[in-house]
Amino acid sequence: MPVFDLAVAPLRDLNAALHAVGAGANDTHFEVVNPRGHHAVAVGADAPVTIAVRGSVGYYCAGMNAEAAITIHGSAGPGVAENMMSGTVVVEGDASQYAGATGRGGLLVIKGNAASRCGISMKGIDIVVHGNIGHMSAFMAQSGNLVVLGDAGEALGDSLYEARLFVRGSVKSLGADCIEKEMRPEHHAILADLLARAGVEGVAPSEFKRYGSARKLYNFNIDNVDAY
Amino acid sequence: MCGIVGLFLKDKSLEPELGRLLSDMLITMTDRGPDSAGIAIYGAEAPGFAKITVQSPDPARDFPGLDARLAAVTGVTVDLAVKDTHAVLTVPEASLDAVRAALVTVAPTVRVMGAGASVEIFKEVGLPRQVVERFGIAAMAGSHGIGHTRMATESAVTTLGAHPFSTGPDQCLVHNGSLSNHNNLRRELKRVGVAFETENDSEVAAAYLTAAMRGGKDLGKALEGALADLDGFFTFVVGTRSGFGVLRDPIACKPAVMAETDRYVAFGSEYRALVNLPGIEEARIWEPEPATVYFWDHAKAA
């Protein structure tokens, strides 16, 4: 089991080792200790390895992740799991701004709160936040699911495309073209699966409201000009 | 980018460590801004006396005998402690304005960095490590302090353009961001008698808060007013004689992390600025909310 102590080992060594994992490799569990808020920890992993980061990280941890299962035993700075392709990223603490931005696949779980712009421009990623999310979350989100067990800040889902937003608590305000939508059986099923995969227990899909796009801003229409 | 740090001590036993802790925090933020750096430290007060921190472009010419020349003009005793390009003048509290006025004629190239009962401000062009070493910041004690490392966007890379900006007694401000209505606001503040040293947007923010506090508001109320009157991006950390405040604009795209324990409140642009603080593992750590005033005051806690 490779252990990288970032108090002494260069970050580049960690990321290079992750990038070098080949098909059939059997050393597939990595430990990262003393991250001390370092940026770009465990970025670009591209194999089904597990990575445990023991502490809090700075910007862009687990960015571009594919296949790896990464757990941050601490909090994450801005841009955690940005542009993730697949795999899972779990943040045991809080996440700063734009968690999971532009993600195309995989599952991001934040057990604490996420700050502003969570899931901005998400393109297929699933994000489950146990706590609250900040303002402008899911701005221009295109596909995937954002699940929030707590409350959402201002302008949720502004200029939203086809991502599904499920919020259990209050929503401070909805952004342009974002509306509350009916929870149908297929949404209950999607949500139940996501809650189970994110380790959420004792919470029923019926406790959530669903938000999505009113689809009025897809094509320019002068009648909607005030909404832009 | 720019990097900001701040530390407000609740536990007096940490006070001898303030300069060292704050210096470490600022050096960690070096790669957020390599143009200039500065630090404001609120140190011990001597009852009946006030301090003026001054800077000279030619310390060898300006500082020798400056105390005697000021004393000759004002008739009061002036104590002079030179630190590299800066010097701290200690004067009787009642004579603070008179000494400041005398400086203009006695040493016209000397600039005032800040003044008050407690605050000392040191700032220069260069990296944080060089700046804190030049002024011996690590050895300084105090109750609270703020620091800044600058990536210049709005005005020139000069000593005066470095942060913290101090525009009132014992008040100072560091800023990460850029203001869009600072020219208008500067004109309005000039009209009510506020003087400016630079074209820097952050100086306008500092002066805005000074004017509001002069009008009777406490720092918390002044910061609330800033939300309505300042336009642009900002994360501010501000200090007063006994207080420490944090404010982010409603968009809040400039980063900020705070930590609080029984012993201190700390601010960093990034979490890694906080990792060497004592007991950080057990601290409550959070990201300050947009458009929300955070404010601590020793005077109110006492």
PDB file of N, CA and C in Angstrom, chain B residues 1 11 13-14 27 48 63 77 82 90 105 114 128 140 174 179 190 193 208 222 231 255 267 280 292 301:
ATOM      1  N   MET B   1      -5.252  37.794  -7.699  1.00  0.00           N
ATOM      2  CA  MET B   1      -5.487  36.897  -6.556  1.00  0.00           C
ATOM      3  C   MET B   1      -5.385  37.678  -5.247  1.00  0.00           C
ATOM      4  N   ASP B  11      -6.809  34.458  23.829  1.00  0.00           N
ATOM      5  CA  ASP B  11      -5.987  33.961  24.932  1.00  0.00           C
ATOM      6  C   ASP B  11      -4.725  34.824  25.033  1.00  0.00           C
ATOM      7  N   SER B  13      -2.131  34.537  26.658  1.00  0.00           N
ATOM      8  CA  SER B  13      -0.834  33.846  26.699  1.00  0.00           C
ATOM      9  C   SER B  13      -0.261  33.642  25.297  1.00  0.00           C
ATOM     10  N   LEU B  14      -1.103  33.811  24.268  1.00  0.00           N
ATOM     11  CA  LEU B  14      -0.605  33.699  22.884  1.00  0.00           C
ATOM     12  C   LEU B  14      -0.024  35.022  22.364  1.00  0.00           C
ATOM     13  N   ILE B  27       3.530  34.234   4.909  1.00  0.00           N
ATOM     14  CA  ILE B  27       4.534  33.625   4.027  1.00  0.00           C
ATOM     15  C   ILE B  27       3.907  32.464   3.255  1.00  0.00           C
ATOM     16  N   GLY B  48      -1.682  57.307  27.600  1.00  0.00           N
ATOM     17  CA  GLY B  48      -1.326  58.705  27.381  1.00  0.00           C
ATOM     18  C   GLY B  48      -0.449  58.934  26.163  1.00  0.00           C
ATOM     19  N   PHE B  63      15.549  59.741   8.750  1.00  0.00           N
ATOM     20  CA  PHE B  63      15.280  59.331  10.135  1.00  0.00           C
ATOM     21  C   PHE B  63      16.261  59.860  11.190  1.00  0.00           C
ATOM     22  N   THR B  77       8.029  65.760  23.606  1.00  0.00           N
ATOM     23  CA  THR B  77       9.049  64.723  23.450  1.00  0.00           C
ATOM     24  C   THR B  77       8.557  63.688  22.440  1.00  0.00           C
ATOM     25  N   VAL B  82      13.549  53.209  14.757  1.00  0.00           N
ATOM     26  CA  VAL B  82      13.695  52.953  13.325  1.00  0.00           C
ATOM     27  C   VAL B  82      13.693  51.452  13.068  1.00  0.00           C
ATOM     28  N   THR B  90       6.656  57.556  18.891  1.00  0.00           N
ATOM     29  CA  THR B  90       5.744  57.532  20.038  1.00  0.00           C
ATOM     30  C   THR B  90       5.680  58.945  20.604  1.00  0.00           C
ATOM     31  N   THR B 105       6.239  69.401   7.132  1.00  0.00           N
ATOM     32  CA  THR B 105       7.278  70.391   6.854  1.00  0.00           C
ATOM     33  C   THR B 105       8.670  69.895   7.243  1.00  0.00           C
ATOM     34  N   GLY B 114       0.267  54.670   9.275  1.00  0.00           N
ATOM     35  CA  GLY B 114      -0.865  54.486  10.170  1.00  0.00           C
ATOM     36  C   GLY B 114      -0.551  55.107  11.509  1.00  0.00           C
ATOM     37  N   PRO B 128       6.532  38.320   0.968  1.00  0.00           N
ATOM     38  CA  PRO B 128       6.235  38.361   2.398  1.00  0.00           C
ATOM     39  C   PRO B 128       7.430  37.995   3.279  1.00  0.00           C
ATOM     40  N   MET B 140       7.406  40.425  17.155  1.00  0.00           N
ATOM     41  CA  MET B 140       6.447  41.386  17.719  1.00  0.00           C
ATOM     42  C   MET B 140       5.312  40.679  18.466  1.00  0.00           C
ATOM     43  N   VAL B 174      -7.359  45.164   4.850  1.00  0.00           N
ATOM     44  CA  VAL B 174      -6.753  44.462   3.719  1.00  0.00           C
ATOM     45  C   VAL B 174      -7.882  43.942   2.836  1.00  0.00           C
ATOM     46  N   LEU B 179     -12.807  46.799  -6.726  1.00  0.00           N
ATOM     47  CA  LEU B 179     -14.047  47.570  -6.625  1.00  0.00           C
ATOM     48  C   LEU B 179     -14.305  48.273  -7.946  1.00  0.00           C
ATOM     49  N   LYS B 190     -14.008  62.663  -0.798  1.00  0.00           N
ATOM     50  CA  LYS B 190     -13.188  63.886  -0.814  1.00  0.00           C
ATOM     51  C   LYS B 190     -14.042  65.101  -0.474  1.00  0.00           C
ATOM     52  N   GLY B 193     -14.270  65.760   2.998  1.00  0.00           N
ATOM     53  CA  GLY B 193     -13.026  66.093   3.688  1.00  0.00           C
ATOM     54  C   GLY B 193     -12.055  64.952   3.900  1.00  0.00           C
ATOM     55  N   TYR B 208     -13.862  54.710   3.328  1.00  0.00           N
ATOM     56  CA  TYR B 208     -15.322  54.623   3.486  1.00  0.00           C
ATOM     57  C   TYR B 208     -15.662  54.186   4.916  1.00  0.00           C
ATOM     58  N   ALA B 222     -20.573  49.773  10.181  1.00  0.00           N
ATOM     59  CA  ALA B 222     -19.890  50.340   9.014  1.00  0.00           C
ATOM     60  C   ALA B 222     -19.755  49.285   7.916  1.00  0.00           C
ATOM     61  N   ASP B 231     -19.397  48.564  -4.687  1.00  0.00           N
ATOM     62  CA  ASP B 231     -19.758  47.693  -5.796  1.00  0.00           C
ATOM     63  C   ASP B 231     -18.488  46.996  -6.293  1.00  0.00           C
ATOM     64  N   PRO B 255     -11.784  33.843  -2.265  1.00  0.00           N
ATOM     65  CA  PRO B 255     -11.810  32.772  -1.268  1.00  0.00           C
ATOM     66  C   PRO B 255     -11.608  33.265   0.154  1.00  0.00           C
ATOM     67  N   PHE B 267      -8.243  34.093  10.138  1.00  0.00           N
ATOM     68  CA  PHE B 267      -8.743  34.199   8.763  1.00  0.00           C
ATOM     69  C   PHE B 267      -7.605  33.887   7.800  1.00  0.00           C
ATOM     70  N   ILE B 280      -5.330  23.791  15.659  1.00  0.00           N
ATOM     71  CA  ILE B 280      -6.181  23.947  14.469  1.00  0.00           C
ATOM     72  C   ILE B 280      -7.003  22.685  14.209  1.00  0.00           C
ATOM     73  N   THR B 292     -22.292  38.863   4.668  1.00  0.00           N
ATOM     74  CA  THR B 292     -22.534  38.644   6.095  1.00  0.00           C
ATOM     75  C   THR B 292     -21.368  39.235   6.885  1.00  0.00           C
ATOM     76  N   ALA B 301     -16.104  41.923  24.538  1.00  0.00           N
ATOM     77  CA  ALA B 301     -15.971  40.627  25.218  1.00  0.00           C
ATOM     78  C   ALA B 301     -15.609  40.824  26.683  1.00  0.00           C
TER      79      ALA B 301
END
